[in-house]
Amino acid sequence: QVQLVESGGGLVQAGGSLRLSCAASGRTFSTYVMGWFRQAPGKVRVFVAAISWSGGRTYYADSVKGRFTISRDNAKNTVYLQMNSLKPEDTAVYYCAAGSSSTMMTMKQPYEYDYWGQGTQVTVSS
């Protein structure tokens, strides 16, 4: 019902910046909560950031607060993750996710999301 495609990953030195994009297609994008998660080798997938359908509420993992910014452009069916002051520990595959909006959602748990992109690799060198 919803297809998500991430882009913008790559190799960057510590302290540098990247902007990830997630393009959505399928049924109404604007009604979905959108999130970013990441998974490092040998680790489970963990929450990074999320944004409400209206863009009025955002949430961030403590590890990225003050460095990452999530935003969305519903007219373009796209969500972004601006990543600044990158650290080697940010190295991971980053996944975009979409979930049906609900008053019960925390927006931070992987199981709350219904659709996932294929991921884009982010590598931060020291």
Tab-separated table of N, CA and C in Angstrom:
chain	number	residue	atom	x	y	z
A	1	GLN	N	0.811	-1.203	0.000
A	1	GLN	CA	0.000	0.000	0.000
A	1	GLN	C	0.850	1.261	0.000
A	2	VAL	N	1.989	1.231	0.674
A	2	VAL	CA	2.917	2.351	0.714
A	2	VAL	C	4.306	1.838	0.369
A	3	GLN	N	4.965	2.523	-0.543
A	3	GLN	CA	6.330	2.189	-0.913
A	3	GLN	C	7.251	3.339	-0.498
A	4	LEU	N	8.371	2.999	0.108
A	4	LEU	CA	9.308	3.987	0.613
A	4	LEU	C	10.688	3.721	0.028
A	5	VAL	N	11.348	4.769	-0.443
A	5	VAL	CA	12.680	4.651	-1.014
A	5	VAL	C	13.580	5.705	-0.392
A	6	GLU	N	14.632	5.252	0.304
A	6	GLU	CA	15.584	6.157	0.929
A	6	GLU	C	16.713	6.500	-0.030
A	7	SER	N	17.294	7.676	0.170
A	7	SER	CA	18.463	8.087	-0.579
A	7	SER	C	19.255	9.090	0.247
A	8	GLY	N	20.477	9.364	-0.172
A	8	GLY	CA	21.292	10.383	0.469
A	8	GLY	C	22.393	9.864	1.364
A	9	GLY	N	22.460	8.561	1.560
A	9	GLY	CA	23.517	8.001	2.382
A	9	GLY	C	24.860	8.082	1.682
A	10	GLY	N	25.914	7.801	2.431
A	10	GLY	CA	27.248	7.842	1.869
A	10	GLY	C	28.304	7.821	2.939
A	11	LEU	N	29.525	8.146	2.532
A	11	LEU	CA	30.679	8.177	3.420
A	11	LEU	C	31.016	9.619	3.762
A	12	VAL	N	31.173	9.900	5.040
A	12	VAL	CA	31.487	11.248	5.493
A	12	VAL	C	32.430	11.169	6.687
A	13	GLN	N	33.278	12.178	6.841
A	13	GLN	CA	34.169	12.239	7.990
A	13	GLN	C	33.421	12.709	9.232
A	14	ALA	N	33.924	12.320	10.389
A	14	ALA	CA	33.350	12.773	11.649
A	14	ALA	C	33.262	14.300	11.669
A	15	GLY	N	32.120	14.798	12.130
A	15	GLY	CA	31.877	16.230	12.147
A	15	GLY	C	31.150	16.740	10.925
A	16	GLY	N	31.039	15.914	9.910
A	16	GLY	CA	30.383	16.300	8.683
A	16	GLY	C	28.881	16.139	8.741
A	17	SER	N	28.230	16.391	7.607
A	17	SER	CA	26.773	16.363	7.524
A	17	SER	C	26.295	15.571	6.324
A	18	LEU	N	25.108	15.019	6.452
A	18	LEU	CA	24.399	14.369	5.363
A	18	LEU	C	22.916	14.662	5.520
A	19	ARG	N	22.193	14.668	4.406
A	19	ARG	CA	20.747	14.756	4.457
A	19	ARG	C	20.148	13.551	3.757
A	20	LEU	N	19.387	12.783	4.508
A	20	LEU	CA	18.696	11.634	3.954
A	20	LEU	C	17.299	12.037	3.499
A	21	SER	N	16.843	11.419	2.426
A	21	SER	CA	15.500	11.648	1.919
A	21	SER	C	14.762	10.328	1.834
A	22	CYS	N	13.466	10.375	2.023
A	22	CYS	CA	12.607	9.206	1.889
A	22	CYS	C	11.405	9.604	1.057
A	23	ALA	N	11.324	9.054	-0.139
A	23	ALA	CA	10.221	9.339	-1.042
A	23	ALA	C	9.160	8.262	-0.909
A	24	ALA	N	7.921	8.682	-0.730
A	24	ALA	CA	6.815	7.762	-0.519
A	24	ALA	C	5.851	7.775	-1.693
A	25	SER	N	5.286	6.622	-1.969
A	25	SER	CA	4.237	6.503	-2.970
A	25	SER	C	3.197	5.514	-2.469
A	26	GLY	N	2.029	5.523	-3.095
A	26	GLY	CA	0.959	4.658	-2.658
A	26	GLY	C	-0.150	5.455	-1.987
A	27	ARG	N	-0.849	4.823	-1.063
A	27	ARG	CA	-1.974	5.508	-0.440
A	27	ARG	C	-1.518	6.653	0.454
A	28	THR	N	-2.445	7.514	0.736
A	28	THR	CA	-2.221	8.842	1.308
A	28	THR	C	-1.063	8.931	2.287
A	29	PHE	N	0.003	9.605	1.842
A	29	PHE	CA	1.199	9.779	2.637
A	29	PHE	C	0.976	10.698	3.821
A	30	SER	N	0.204	11.736	3.628
A	30	SER	CA	0.053	12.775	4.643
A	30	SER	C	-0.629	12.296	5.919
A	31	THR	N	-1.303	11.161	5.879
A	31	THR	CA	-1.980	10.644	7.069
A	31	THR	C	-1.073	9.777	7.935
A	32	TYR	N	0.144	9.532	7.497
A	32	TYR	CA	1.049	8.626	8.197
A	32	TYR	C	2.031	9.353	9.091
A	33	VAL	N	2.289	8.743	10.239
A	33	VAL	CA	3.435	9.113	11.050
A	33	VAL	C	4.673	8.552	10.352
A	34	MET	N	5.732	9.341	10.276
A	34	MET	CA	6.951	8.920	9.609
A	34	MET	C	8.099	8.862	10.604
A	35	GLY	N	8.911	7.833	10.466
A	35	GLY	CA	10.034	7.673	11.369
A	35	GLY	C	11.304	7.266	10.652
A	36	TRP	N	12.414	7.511	11.315
A	36	TRP	CA	13.719	7.027	10.878
A	36	TRP	C	14.278	6.108	11.952
A	37	PHE	N	14.786	4.975	11.528
A	37	PHE	CA	15.446	4.015	12.396
A	37	PHE	C	16.799	3.682	11.795
A	38	ARG	N	17.674	3.099	12.602
A	38	ARG	CA	18.968	2.694	12.068
A	38	ARG	C	19.386	1.360	12.669
A	39	GLN	N	20.224	0.656	11.927
A	39	GLN	CA	20.696	-0.647	12.358
A	39	GLN	C	22.168	-0.790	12.004
A	40	ALA	N	22.997	-0.925	13.020
A	40	ALA	CA	24.420	-1.145	12.839
A	40	ALA	C	24.691	-2.647	12.770
A	41	PRO	N	25.836	-3.056	12.207
A	41	PRO	CA	26.149	-4.484	12.117
A	41	PRO	C	26.094	-5.171	13.474
A	42	GLY	N	25.381	-6.294	13.544
A	42	GLY	CA	25.269	-7.052	14.772
A	42	GLY	C	24.341	-6.449	15.802
A	43	LYS	N	23.637	-5.375	15.467
A	43	LYS	CA	22.748	-4.698	16.402
A	43	LYS	C	21.302	-4.789	15.924
A	44	VAL	N	20.376	-4.547	16.848
A	44	VAL	CA	18.963	-4.481	16.492
A	44	VAL	C	18.648	-3.111	15.908
A	45	ARG	N	17.519	-3.028	15.228
A	45	ARG	CA	17.075	-1.768	14.675
A	45	ARG	C	16.565	-0.865	15.795
A	46	VAL	N	17.055	0.377	15.828
A	46	VAL	CA	16.699	1.289	16.905
A	46	VAL	C	16.126	2.599	16.364
A	47	PHE	N	15.352	3.246	17.196
A	47	PHE	CA	14.697	4.500	16.865
A	47	PHE	C	15.695	5.636	16.741
A	48	VAL	N	15.473	6.501	15.763
A	48	VAL	CA	16.286	7.698	15.587
A	48	VAL	C	15.438	8.965	15.724
A	49	ALA	N	14.373	9.075	14.927
A	49	ALA	CA	13.539	10.268	14.934
A	49	ALA	C	12.181	9.948	14.341
A	50	ALA	N	11.170	10.738	14.701
A	50	ALA	CA	9.835	10.565	14.154
A	50	ALA	C	9.139	11.911	14.057
A	51	ILE	N	8.141	11.983	13.174
A	51	ILE	CA	7.394	13.209	12.967
A	51	ILE	C	5.927	12.872	12.734
A	52	SER	N	5.038	13.681	13.318
A	52	SER	CA	3.608	13.455	13.181
A	52	SER	C	3.130	13.772	11.773
A	53	TRP	N	1.887	13.419	11.493
A	53	TRP	CA	1.342	13.636	10.148
A	53	TRP	C	1.351	15.105	9.753
A	54	SER	N	1.152	15.988	10.714
A	54	SER	CA	1.108	17.421	10.440
A	54	SER	C	2.485	18.076	10.494
A	55	GLY	N	3.458	17.366	11.028
A	55	GLY	CA	4.771	17.946	11.237
A	55	GLY	C	4.883	18.741	12.518
A	56	GLY	N	3.806	18.800	13.295
A	56	GLY	CA	3.784	19.609	14.492
A	56	GLY	C	4.485	19.002	15.695
A	57	ARG	N	4.685	17.702	15.682
A	57	ARG	CA	5.348	17.015	16.781
A	57	ARG	C	6.511	16.194	16.248
A	58	THR	N	7.627	16.291	16.915
A	58	THR	CA	8.807	15.510	16.555
A	58	THR	C	9.396	14.862	17.792
A	59	TYR	N	10.055	13.738	17.589
A	59	TYR	CA	10.717	13.007	18.665
A	59	TYR	C	12.084	12.563	18.182
A	60	TYR	N	13.039	12.546	19.101
A	60	TYR	CA	14.396	12.157	18.771
A	60	TYR	C	14.966	11.243	19.836
A	61	ALA	N	15.794	10.316	19.401
A	61	ALA	CA	16.582	9.544	20.347
A	61	ALA	C	17.560	10.473	21.050
A	62	ASP	N	17.846	10.187	22.316
A	62	ASP	CA	18.768	11.033	23.069
A	62	ASP	C	20.126	11.150	22.382
A	63	SER	N	20.538	10.102	21.707
A	63	SER	CA	21.847	10.071	21.080
A	63	SER	C	21.994	11.041	19.910
A	64	VAL	N	20.872	11.525	19.358
A	64	VAL	CA	20.944	12.402	18.195
A	64	VAL	C	20.355	13.780	18.439
A	65	LYS	N	19.783	14.028	19.607
A	65	LYS	CA	19.190	15.330	19.910
A	65	LYS	C	20.220	16.445	19.773
A	66	GLY	N	19.808	17.507	19.107
A	66	GLY	CA	20.696	18.633	18.882
A	66	GLY	C	21.563	18.500	17.658
A	67	ARG	N	21.600	17.304	17.058
A	67	ARG	CA	22.415	17.070	15.869
A	67	ARG	C	21.585	16.735	14.638
A	68	PHE	N	20.498	15.998	14.827
A	68	PHE	CA	19.650	15.577	13.717
A	68	PHE	C	18.341	16.349	13.733
A	69	THR	N	17.770	16.574	12.550
A	69	THR	CA	16.474	17.222	12.422
A	69	THR	C	15.626	16.470	11.413
A	70	ILE	N	14.423	16.072	11.823
A	70	ILE	CA	13.493	15.418	10.919
A	70	ILE	C	12.481	16.447	10.427
A	71	SER	N	12.103	16.339	9.167
A	71	SER	CA	11.101	17.227	8.597
A	71	SER	C	10.347	16.480	7.505
A	72	ARG	N	9.216	17.030	7.100
A	72	ARG	CA	8.463	16.402	6.017
A	72	ARG	C	7.851	17.459	5.124
A	73	ASP	N	7.694	17.102	3.870
A	73	ASP	CA	7.051	17.942	2.879
A	73	ASP	C	5.960	17.089	2.257
A	74	ASN	N	4.746	17.242	2.757
A	74	ASN	CA	3.649	16.401	2.297
A	74	ASN	C	3.309	16.632	0.828
A	75	ALA	N	3.531	17.843	0.338
A	75	ALA	CA	3.275	18.139	-1.065
A	75	ALA	C	4.195	17.331	-1.974
A	76	LYS	N	5.378	16.996	-1.478
A	76	LYS	CA	6.345	16.210	-2.241
A	76	LYS	C	6.382	14.748	-1.806
A	77	ASN	N	5.528	14.380	-0.854
A	77	ASN	CA	5.500	13.013	-0.326
A	77	ASN	C	6.889	12.561	0.118
A	78	THR	N	7.577	13.430	0.831
A	78	THR	CA	8.958	13.172	1.199
A	78	THR	C	9.223	13.557	2.655
A	79	VAL	N	10.001	12.729	3.329
A	79	VAL	CA	10.473	13.035	4.670
A	79	VAL	C	11.996	13.095	4.626
A	80	TYR	N	12.580	13.967	5.447
A	80	TYR	CA	14.012	14.189	5.438
A	80	TYR	C	14.603	13.962	6.823
A	81	LEU	N	15.867	13.623	6.839
A	81	LEU	CA	16.633	13.581	8.072
A	81	LEU	C	17.939	14.321	7.830
A	82	GLN	N	18.038	15.518	8.385
A	82	GLN	CA	19.269	16.289	8.306
A	82	GLN	C	20.168	15.862	9.451
A	83	MET	N	21.360	15.400	9.134
A	83	MET	CA	22.285	14.881	10.125
A	83	MET	C	23.535	15.745	10.138
A	84	ASN	N	23.767	16.415	11.250
A	84	ASN	CA	24.938	17.263	11.422
A	84	ASN	C	25.833	16.709	12.526
A	85	SER	N	27.059	17.178	12.558
A	85	SER	CA	28.026	16.769	13.583
A	85	SER	C	28.084	15.257	13.726
A	86	LEU	N	28.198	14.587	12.607
A	86	LEU	CA	28.159	13.127	12.603
A	86	LEU	C	29.339	12.522	13.346
A	87	LYS	N	29.057	11.399	13.998
A	87	LYS	CA	30.043	10.666	14.781
A	87	LYS	C	30.195	9.260	14.219
A	88	PRO	N	31.345	8.617	14.441
A	88	PRO	CA	31.510	7.240	13.962
A	88	PRO	C	30.411	6.304	14.455
A	89	GLU	N	29.892	6.516	15.653
A	89	GLU	CA	28.833	5.673	16.183
A	89	GLU	C	27.492	5.860	15.479
A	90	ASP	N	27.391	6.848	14.588
A	90	ASP	CA	26.201	7.013	13.766
A	90	ASP	C	26.211	6.080	12.557
A	91	THR	N	27.308	5.397	12.323
A	91	THR	CA	27.419	4.481	11.191
A	91	THR	C	26.380	3.375	11.303
A	92	ALA	N	25.568	3.230	10.266
A	92	ALA	CA	24.489	2.244	10.264
A	92	ALA	C	23.763	2.308	8.932
A	93	VAL	N	22.895	1.340	8.718
A	93	VAL	CA	21.920	1.440	7.643
A	93	VAL	C	20.712	2.175	8.209
A	94	TYR	N	20.290	3.222	7.531
A	94	TYR	CA	19.169	4.034	7.985
A	94	TYR	C	17.920	3.678	7.202
A	95	TYR	N	16.829	3.443	7.927
A	95	TYR	CA	15.571	3.030	7.343
A	95	TYR	C	14.476	4.053	7.596
A	96	CYS	N	13.713	4.330	6.574
A	96	CYS	CA	12.523	5.149	6.674
A	96	CYS	C	11.326	4.236	6.924
A	97	ALA	N	10.388	4.682	7.756
A	97	ALA	CA	9.218	3.882	8.080
A	97	ALA	C	7.966	4.743	8.129
A	98	ALA	N	6.829	4.133	7.794
A	98	ALA	CA	5.539	4.806	7.823
A	98	ALA	C	4.565	3.998	8.662
A	99	GLY	N	3.798	4.675	9.498
A	99	GLY	CA	2.803	4.022	10.331
A	99	GLY	C	1.503	4.794	10.361
A	100	SER	N	0.396	4.077	10.453
A	100	SER	CA	-0.910	4.719	10.541
A	100	SER	C	-1.008	5.511	11.830
A	101	SER	N	-1.456	6.737	11.714
A	101	SER	CA	-1.565	7.613	12.878
A	101	SER	C	-2.571	7.063	13.878
A	102	SER	N	-2.209	7.126	15.139
A	102	SER	CA	-3.066	6.641	16.219
A	102	SER	C	-2.744	7.414	17.484
A	103	THR	N	-3.762	7.650	18.304
A	103	THR	CA	-3.534	8.318	19.580
A	103	THR	C	-2.738	7.447	20.538
A	104	MET	N	-2.649	6.151	20.255
A	104	MET	CA	-1.934	5.225	21.109
A	104	MET	C	-0.453	5.100	20.753
A	105	MET	N	-0.058	5.669	19.623
A	105	MET	CA	1.322	5.531	19.181
A	105	MET	C	2.287	6.324	20.046
A	106	THR	N	3.424	5.712	20.341
A	106	THR	CA	4.531	6.455	20.936
A	106	THR	C	5.398	7.076	19.847
A	107	MET	N	5.342	6.521	18.658
A	107	MET	CA	6.106	6.887	17.473
A	107	MET	C	7.573	6.497	17.583
A	108	LYS	N	7.937	5.751	18.612
A	108	LYS	CA	9.324	5.394	18.855
A	108	LYS	C	9.620	3.907	18.736
A	109	GLN	N	8.604	3.090	18.555
A	109	GLN	CA	8.783	1.645	18.538
A	109	GLN	C	8.641	1.089	17.128
A	110	PRO	N	9.581	0.232	16.698
A	110	PRO	CA	9.506	-0.332	15.348
A	110	PRO	C	8.190	-1.045	15.046
A	111	TYR	N	7.618	-1.720	16.044
A	111	TYR	CA	6.394	-2.478	15.800
A	111	TYR	C	5.190	-1.599	15.500
A	112	GLU	N	5.290	-0.315	15.738
A	112	GLU	CA	4.198	0.606	15.451
A	112	GLU	C	4.142	1.014	13.987
A	113	TYR	N	5.144	0.655	13.222
A	113	TYR	CA	5.228	1.056	11.820
A	113	TYR	C	4.885	-0.101	10.890
A	114	ASP	N	4.173	0.216	9.825
A	114	ASP	CA	3.646	-0.797	8.923
A	114	ASP	C	4.481	-0.995	7.662
A	115	TYR	N	5.178	0.044	7.223
A	115	TYR	CA	5.913	0.006	5.973
A	115	TYR	C	7.334	0.493	6.172
A	116	TRP	N	8.255	-0.149	5.456
A	116	TRP	CA	9.675	0.141	5.594
A	116	TRP	C	10.357	0.244	4.249
A	117	GLY	N	11.317	1.155	4.145
A	117	GLY	CA	12.153	1.229	2.970
A	117	GLY	C	13.257	0.193	3.023
A	118	GLN	N	14.072	0.149	1.975
A	118	GLN	CA	15.158	-0.822	1.880
A	118	GLN	C	16.412	-0.389	2.625
A	119	GLY	N	16.491	0.867	2.993
A	119	GLY	CA	17.617	1.360	3.760
A	119	GLY	C	18.681	2.033	2.911
A	120	THR	N	19.425	2.932	3.537
A	120	THR	CA	20.554	3.583	2.895
A	120	THR	C	21.719	3.611	3.877
A	121	GLN	N	22.903	3.269	3.389
A	121	GLN	CA	24.080	3.150	4.245
A	121	GLN	C	24.679	4.514	4.555
A	122	VAL	N	24.946	4.744	5.834
A	122	VAL	CA	25.671	5.921	6.287
A	122	VAL	C	26.924	5.439	6.998
A	123	THR	N	28.077	5.887	6.534
A	123	THR	CA	29.346	5.514	7.146
A	123	THR	C	30.091	6.777	7.548
A	124	VAL	N	30.455	6.867	8.818
A	124	VAL	CA	31.162	8.027	9.349
A	124	VAL	C	32.549	7.582	9.782
A	125	SER	N	33.567	8.147	9.167
A	125	SER	CA	34.940	7.793	9.481
A	125	SER	C	35.509	8.751	10.521
A	126	SER	N	36.442	8.255	11.318
A	126	SER	CA	37.053	9.067	12.363
A	126	SER	C	38.290	9.785	11.863
